[in-house]
XYZ file of C-alpha atoms in Angstrom:
531
model
C 25.129 97.400 293.691
C 27.714 99.944 292.728
C 27.869 102.598 290.027
C 27.636 101.335 286.497
C 29.045 102.609 283.229
C 26.531 104.240 280.934
C 25.470 101.023 279.318
C 22.692 98.511 279.069
C 22.742 94.995 277.887
C 20.671 93.343 275.238
C 21.001 90.776 272.574
C 18.490 91.027 269.833
C 18.661 88.959 266.743
C 16.816 89.344 263.484
C 15.733 86.385 261.479
C 17.065 87.540 258.105
C 20.246 86.636 256.287
C 21.543 85.800 252.882
C 24.143 83.023 252.690
C 26.080 83.121 249.504
C 29.199 81.378 250.770
C 27.767 78.988 253.308
C 25.815 76.650 251.090
C 22.413 77.449 252.598
C 19.314 77.981 250.543
C 17.882 81.517 250.536
C 15.437 80.478 253.251
C 16.592 77.662 255.519
C 15.569 76.095 258.803
C 18.244 75.180 261.317
C 17.866 73.173 264.536
C 19.044 75.466 267.311
C 19.609 72.666 269.783
C 20.428 68.999 269.549
C 21.764 66.370 271.943
C 23.533 63.111 271.322
C 22.296 61.545 274.531
C 19.039 59.639 274.706
C 18.920 59.832 278.515
C 18.177 63.380 279.592
C 18.431 64.829 283.086
C 15.772 67.384 284.147
C 18.356 70.105 283.456
C 18.995 68.705 279.966
C 15.279 68.689 279.265
C 14.963 72.280 280.470
C 17.865 73.429 278.315
C 16.487 71.565 275.334
C 13.215 73.445 275.693
C 14.945 76.785 276.201
C 17.386 76.593 273.336
C 15.341 74.616 270.840
C 13.878 76.543 267.950
C 13.622 76.376 264.216
C 15.656 79.322 263.068
C 14.412 80.685 259.780
C 17.237 82.253 257.825
C 15.820 85.056 255.664
C 17.097 85.500 252.143
C 18.402 89.016 252.710
C 20.377 88.425 255.911
C 24.024 89.471 255.930
C 26.506 86.704 256.751
C 29.564 87.814 258.714
C 31.598 85.335 256.661
C 30.896 87.393 253.562
C 32.782 90.229 255.281
C 35.876 88.285 256.278
C 34.907 86.464 259.477
C 36.531 83.041 259.853
C 34.816 81.649 262.957
C 37.703 79.365 263.944
C 38.137 80.784 267.456
C 41.661 81.927 266.584
C 41.510 84.706 264.015
C 40.143 88.031 265.163
C 36.641 88.473 263.719
C 35.885 91.832 265.358
C 36.189 94.075 262.302
C 34.399 91.617 260.018
C 31.400 91.654 262.353
C 31.451 95.450 262.516
C 31.641 95.693 258.721
C 28.723 93.289 258.262
C 26.611 95.322 260.679
C 27.472 98.604 258.943
C 26.538 97.119 255.577
C 23.237 95.766 256.914
C 22.236 99.154 258.290
C 23.235 100.983 255.123
C 21.077 98.655 253.034
C 18.128 98.630 255.430
C 18.627 94.917 256.256
C 17.698 93.801 259.731
C 19.778 90.663 260.352
C 23.469 89.887 260.609
C 23.987 86.125 260.562
C 26.672 84.048 262.290
C 27.042 80.567 260.718
C 28.226 77.775 263.008
C 31.650 78.507 264.456
C 33.471 80.371 267.206
C 33.985 84.061 266.504
C 36.941 85.498 268.394
C 36.507 89.071 269.628
C 40.049 90.374 269.989
C 39.364 94.034 269.270
C 40.156 96.474 272.052
C 37.147 98.754 271.614
C 36.477 101.651 273.984
C 35.591 101.765 277.651
C 31.933 100.857 277.176
C 32.428 98.017 274.717
C 34.034 96.481 271.648
C 31.300 96.293 268.985
C 28.657 99.056 268.743
C 25.095 97.963 268.126
C 23.189 99.652 265.311
C 19.583 100.718 265.021
C 17.436 98.120 263.290
C 20.230 95.541 262.944
C 19.740 92.263 264.801
C 22.073 89.323 265.336
C 21.337 85.667 264.609
C 23.222 82.392 264.859
C 22.512 78.765 264.046
C 21.829 78.112 267.726
C 23.556 78.584 271.054
C 25.284 75.208 270.769
C 26.676 76.029 267.331
C 27.338 79.751 266.926
C 29.688 81.179 269.571
C 30.919 84.724 270.114
C 33.858 84.705 272.521
C 35.806 87.554 274.065
C 39.556 87.017 273.894
C 41.405 86.393 277.150
C 44.285 88.237 278.765
C 42.311 91.442 279.378
C 42.345 93.557 282.534
C 38.895 94.849 283.502
C 37.468 93.797 280.119
C 34.781 95.899 278.493
C 31.481 94.631 277.116
C 31.219 92.837 273.783
C 28.179 94.598 272.257
C 27.127 98.055 273.421
C 25.180 101.100 272.301
C 27.336 104.133 271.541
C 24.412 106.455 272.257
C 26.418 109.585 271.435
C 26.708 108.299 267.829
C 23.706 105.918 267.671
C 21.061 107.575 269.886
C 18.454 104.846 269.291
C 18.794 101.078 268.938
C 15.314 99.754 268.184
C 13.554 96.952 266.336
C 16.206 94.290 266.836
C 16.017 90.554 267.499
C 18.967 88.623 268.874
C 18.632 84.858 268.585
C 20.504 81.591 268.535
C 23.920 82.741 269.790
C 26.276 81.810 272.610
C 27.967 84.837 274.198
C 31.076 83.979 276.200
C 32.921 86.591 278.268
C 35.786 84.155 278.975
C 35.943 85.319 282.593
C 38.371 82.602 283.712
C 41.051 84.059 281.425
C 40.626 87.712 282.431
C 41.894 89.699 285.412
C 39.986 92.342 287.347
C 40.008 94.862 290.098
C 38.047 93.375 292.985
C 35.205 95.864 292.473
C 35.002 95.578 288.678
C 31.589 94.488 287.314
C 31.089 96.077 283.889
C 31.822 93.404 281.298
C 28.418 92.663 279.745
C 27.387 90.636 276.741
C 24.844 93.199 275.497
C 24.049 96.723 276.621
C 21.249 98.859 275.148
C 20.547 102.262 276.669
C 17.860 103.805 274.503
C 15.417 102.119 272.128
C 12.322 99.994 271.811
C 11.083 96.683 270.442
C 14.040 94.544 271.489
C 13.848 90.751 271.668
C 16.511 88.350 272.942
C 15.797 84.628 272.622
C 17.334 81.157 272.377
C 20.767 82.416 273.420
C 23.323 81.423 276.027
C 25.144 83.996 278.148
C 28.106 82.749 280.107
C 31.165 83.862 282.015
C 30.745 87.662 282.078
C 32.174 89.898 284.790
C 29.048 92.024 284.626
C 25.576 91.328 283.221
C 24.281 89.029 280.553
C 21.927 91.679 279.188
C 21.396 95.261 280.342
C 18.584 97.619 279.319
C 18.274 101.325 280.048
C 20.771 103.725 281.573
C 21.783 104.987 284.999
C 22.732 108.188 286.787
C 21.129 110.344 284.097
C 21.588 114.115 284.079
C 17.896 114.762 283.344
C 14.674 112.736 283.646
C 14.280 109.849 281.200
C 17.150 111.034 279.039
C 17.682 107.483 277.807
C 15.411 104.498 278.354
C 14.150 101.344 276.675
C 10.649 100.003 276.133
C 8.976 96.832 274.910
C 11.922 94.599 275.814
C 11.536 90.806 275.760
C 14.106 88.285 276.999
C 13.020 84.654 276.804
C 14.147 81.071 276.349
C 17.782 81.802 277.195
C 20.384 80.240 279.464
C 22.422 82.407 281.857
C 25.430 80.675 283.375
C 28.202 82.034 285.599
C 27.236 85.686 285.243
C 29.058 87.730 287.870
C 26.558 90.516 288.601
C 23.087 89.897 287.101
C 21.651 87.733 284.393
C 19.493 90.660 283.290
C 19.353 94.265 284.450
C 16.275 96.426 283.798
C 16.983 100.081 284.606
C 15.277 103.010 282.893
C 12.708 100.711 281.279
C 9.014 101.031 280.558
C 7.666 97.633 279.560
C 9.868 94.569 279.808
C 9.410 90.813 280.074
C 11.819 88.110 281.191
C 10.384 84.620 280.861
C 11.179 80.942 280.305
C 14.869 81.472 281.043
C 17.247 79.228 283.007
C 19.746 80.845 285.391
C 22.386 78.842 287.257
C 26.040 78.487 288.168
C 28.378 80.773 290.097
C 27.943 84.522 290.392
C 24.735 86.597 290.347
C 25.998 88.579 293.327
C 23.295 91.236 292.920
C 20.641 88.833 291.597
C 19.399 86.709 288.764
C 17.160 89.537 287.531
C 17.598 93.090 288.796
C 14.800 95.630 288.322
C 16.564 98.683 289.615
C 16.073 102.415 289.770
C 19.242 104.280 290.679
C 18.222 107.953 290.870
C 15.154 110.170 290.619
C 15.933 110.890 286.956
C 15.131 107.320 285.925
C 11.825 105.538 285.401
C 11.399 101.780 285.831
C 7.889 100.584 285.054
C 6.002 97.420 284.145
C 8.614 94.677 284.112
C 7.307 91.100 284.264
C 9.452 88.142 285.357
C 7.713 84.802 284.933
C 8.060 81.090 284.258
C 11.822 81.101 284.818
C 13.981 78.593 286.672
C 16.580 80.022 289.048
C 18.650 77.057 290.216
C 21.525 78.233 292.385
C 22.312 74.778 293.738
C 25.094 74.194 291.186
C 27.196 77.247 292.008
C 28.191 79.789 294.641
C 27.669 83.479 295.107
C 30.603 85.797 294.527
C 33.100 85.983 297.402
C 32.978 89.786 297.089
C 29.623 89.626 298.922
C 31.582 88.974 302.118
C 30.876 86.417 304.814
C 30.841 82.714 304.047
C 30.668 81.710 300.384
C 27.195 80.222 299.933
C 24.859 79.160 297.155
C 21.890 81.248 298.387
C 21.250 84.395 296.309
C 18.535 86.778 295.176
C 16.626 85.353 292.231
C 14.643 88.535 291.562
C 15.470 91.843 293.194
C 13.388 95.010 292.778
C 14.972 98.068 294.334
C 15.675 101.789 294.439
C 19.327 102.348 295.260
C 21.405 105.321 296.255
C 19.684 108.704 296.774
C 16.039 107.576 296.939
C 12.953 109.660 296.210
C 12.758 113.429 296.325
C 11.546 114.395 299.808
C 11.540 110.662 300.568
C 8.090 110.353 298.965
C 7.018 107.901 296.251
C 6.570 109.466 292.790
C 4.972 106.555 290.892
C 7.885 106.028 288.498
C 9.091 102.745 290.022
C 6.033 100.530 289.822
C 3.889 97.979 288.049
C 6.089 94.888 288.150
C 4.893 91.279 288.147
C 6.874 88.257 289.353
C 4.996 85.015 288.897
C 5.253 81.331 288.180
C 9.000 81.098 288.789
C 10.808 78.103 290.274
C 13.614 79.071 292.648
C 16.206 76.921 294.409
C 18.491 78.497 297.041
C 17.181 81.961 296.434
C 14.745 84.693 297.372
C 12.623 87.496 295.930
C 12.937 90.975 297.400
C 11.343 94.360 296.763
C 11.892 97.785 298.214
C 11.172 101.291 297.030
C 8.707 100.160 294.328
C 4.912 100.126 294.377
C 2.070 98.238 292.692
C 4.033 94.996 292.573
C 2.596 91.481 292.444
C 4.535 88.370 293.477
C 2.374 85.345 292.798
C 2.477 81.589 292.336
C 6.230 81.207 292.713
C 7.805 78.077 294.209
C 10.820 78.656 296.467
C 12.833 75.791 297.943
C 15.829 76.466 300.197
C 18.035 74.347 302.419
C 19.837 75.975 305.330
C 22.989 78.012 304.797
C 24.669 80.436 307.159
C 24.554 83.889 305.498
C 25.770 85.946 308.436
C 27.875 88.765 307.012
C 26.842 88.098 303.396
C 25.747 91.260 301.575
C 23.088 91.684 298.864
C 20.878 88.938 300.262
C 18.553 88.459 303.227
C 17.050 85.382 304.858
C 13.280 85.818 304.177
C 12.146 83.889 301.105
C 10.060 86.914 300.060
C 11.166 90.231 301.517
C 8.978 93.314 300.963
C 10.918 95.725 303.074
C 11.887 99.386 302.914
C 15.223 99.897 304.689
C 14.410 103.563 305.248
C 11.221 105.487 305.932
C 9.891 106.214 302.453
C 6.362 107.650 302.420
C 3.744 106.197 300.085
C 4.991 102.647 299.573
C 1.872 100.587 298.922
C -0.012 97.977 296.947
C 2.105 94.853 296.942
C 0.299 91.560 296.344
C 1.907 88.317 297.509
C -0.388 85.379 296.749
C -0.263 81.714 295.906
C 3.435 81.245 296.593
C 4.766 77.915 297.860
C 7.700 78.378 300.213
C 9.759 75.612 301.760
C 12.785 77.318 303.252
C 15.129 76.251 306.015
C 16.976 79.583 305.934
C 17.164 81.453 309.231
C 14.428 83.901 308.312
C 10.730 84.417 307.721
C 8.748 82.984 304.871
C 7.459 86.488 304.024
C 8.449 89.831 305.581
C 6.601 93.146 305.176
C 8.186 96.364 306.437
C 6.870 99.903 305.852
C 4.291 99.037 303.182
C 0.578 99.835 303.277
C -2.291 98.280 301.387
C -0.549 94.933 301.009
C -2.232 91.605 300.347
C -0.795 88.252 301.417
C -3.153 85.404 300.666
C -3.184 81.709 299.861
C 0.549 81.305 300.416
C 1.903 78.016 301.752
C 4.891 78.306 304.075
C 6.833 75.351 305.421
C 9.959 74.716 307.464
C 11.115 78.310 308.103
C 13.286 78.722 311.173
C 11.539 81.975 312.078
C 7.955 83.246 312.028
C 6.040 82.383 308.877
C 4.826 85.919 308.062
C 6.336 88.973 309.749
C 4.274 92.193 309.583
C 6.166 95.298 310.721
C 4.938 98.872 310.244
C 2.629 97.625 307.495
C -1.071 97.282 306.825
C -3.315 95.256 304.580
C -5.103 91.917 304.313
C -3.529 88.603 305.297
C -5.922 85.856 304.389
C -6.070 82.085 303.845
C -2.372 81.409 304.259
C -1.264 77.926 305.288
C 1.733 77.815 307.616
C 3.070 74.573 308.988
C 6.010 72.987 310.782
C 8.038 76.135 311.284
C 10.427 77.001 314.104
C 12.169 74.381 316.212
C 12.193 73.063 319.790
C 15.109 75.375 320.557
C 13.644 78.430 318.807
C 9.891 78.787 319.197
C 8.068 80.970 316.672
C 4.538 81.946 315.620
C 2.711 81.646 312.328
C 2.117 85.385 311.883
C 3.709 88.113 314.028
C 2.648 91.772 314.157
C 4.682 94.783 315.366
C 4.801 98.562 315.062
C 2.500 100.851 313.070
C -0.008 98.354 311.713
C -3.264 100.229 311.374
C -6.416 98.425 310.262
C -4.892 95.014 309.604
C -7.220 92.181 308.654
C -5.816 88.742 309.504
C -8.336 86.070 308.641
C -8.860 82.449 307.678
C -5.222 81.492 308.108
C -4.339 77.958 309.139
C -1.267 77.313 311.250
C -0.359 73.753 312.202
C 2.429 71.633 313.616
C 2.557 67.915 312.879
C 5.295 67.327 315.427
C 4.399 66.106 318.922
C 5.176 67.153 322.458
C 8.382 69.086 322.967
C 9.348 68.588 319.313
C 6.875 71.288 318.339
C 8.220 74.723 317.378
C 5.121 76.950 317.069
C 3.757 78.931 320.012
C 0.776 80.759 318.481
C -0.966 81.093 315.147
C -0.917 84.918 315.467
C 1.200 86.859 317.957
C 1.210 90.596 318.593
C 4.680 91.180 319.988
C 4.728 94.908 320.730
C 2.402 97.835 321.358
C 0.638 98.700 318.115
C 0.680 102.362 317.090
C -1.932 102.388 314.336
C -5.144 104.414 314.572
C -7.385 101.430 313.732
C -7.023 98.192 315.703
C -6.406 95.001 313.743
C -9.186 92.512 313.039
C -8.155 88.922 313.673
C -10.860 86.470 312.780
C -11.581 82.875 311.747
C -7.998 81.675 312.068
C -7.206 78.102 313.028
C -4.354 76.781 315.177
C -3.752 73.021 315.111
C -1.487 71.299 317.623
C 0.369 74.442 318.642
C 2.117 74.905 321.972
C 0.058 77.830 323.284
C -2.994 78.476 321.109
C -4.354 80.692 318.392
C -3.835 84.403 319.313
C -1.424 86.139 321.665
C -2.264 89.764 322.489
C 0.361 92.206 323.672
C 0.184 92.504 327.463
C -0.112 96.321 327.447
C -3.027 96.279 324.955
C -5.242 93.443 326.113
C -8.677 93.762 324.484
C -7.423 96.210 321.840
C -7.554 93.730 318.977
C -10.904 92.837 317.382
C -11.118 89.056 317.795
C -13.779 86.697 316.507
C -14.150 83.095 315.406
C -10.575 82.003 315.994
C -10.226 78.320 316.828
C -7.531 76.292 318.543
C -7.604 72.561 317.783
């Protein structure tokens, strides 16, 4: 990822509004989603769940139509929206309401955005299928729609954004090839922010962005207690959601699909040592990249395969290349991923559990911002202190030309009870890492032309425990693709030899354990069985 403007993206929408002109009772309930079809596809059912809600319209909400908004998709509603937000803040009201319609944003704004968000003022529509906020076309390198002008509004807190469709109108804009800063919502500093039941589509940047980047001093601006749930993200160029300079965030029950997402569906990213990124949870989402392609700016062939969740530390890295504990505590669990991966580097105390990843083969040679392993826990440098990553209960069926799970330069890791099928390379690759690898089930990997092993071990791997893993091949004869259950492929440099015990190899070409020829007898072996 490249440098970003000082911005972060959020959409929070309060549930209060007063409708004098729109014929609604002081407190009304509105269906946020409806469909005319009685036959629903799985995607329709998912969207119905995501976008459906009973929106309660509070009596004191401020309707944008009371301040001159038309909502016909033609007249410019920018200033009316700004005026309604200013009024709401002045009166201590926490919701600006958008009745059904299409609100054209034709205002020019400033470099960081068109409409400044205000502290304590949320945004609410009748539902993402009814209330639309659309950026006008014909712009070059368009700016964001909603943003925090932190120099004037240092805090944007206590906001809910709900029931709106945000449309960046990307097809009718032009850009420099490297431009990626048109977001729907950007919040740099604040707390208690909720974004729900919205649709984000067609932005040459992020759907929502929280925190700030390239700060001049530690934690100068950051967000906390951020919640993004039950939203749809479609054709978002860079990321559906970016969490940078955040302490406490959750992203759940969202649906991400379509073209774009060249950095990832969700990006948990620290850029410099002056930022803190802690305790972000990503769970129960569907990342379905089968209905779109990654951005051609990634290079190489244009493919569907992308990063669903990426957790990283870009640019300068840690002071003295040593972990400082301020990029940690994330949880990624219960997600369903098609044509995508999860990766993590530079962060500690991360758990990746009970995700389901399904990938068909695509050639990604030369494609940037993505790698072939379904789960990649890998430090590209030599950072000291990377530790405590748990990878358990994941179900991986991936025909990509990579491992099921890769560990590189992490200590104290746990990989247990994962099921890995159909990978073209070794099921679990352990390189310069240590920890416990237990009760994984690996089957039908490799191919007759490219033989692999269930678990491979290389480099500085001190004190490994590899136990109770089951590696099997249901193919017969020369159709089998697995040599060994566990293979040590190079001379190990750790101070404590690995323990390899109670593993089972079923119908493999060569057996259960392969020791490295220069260290025969070095490994502690017991109870391993070849069937």
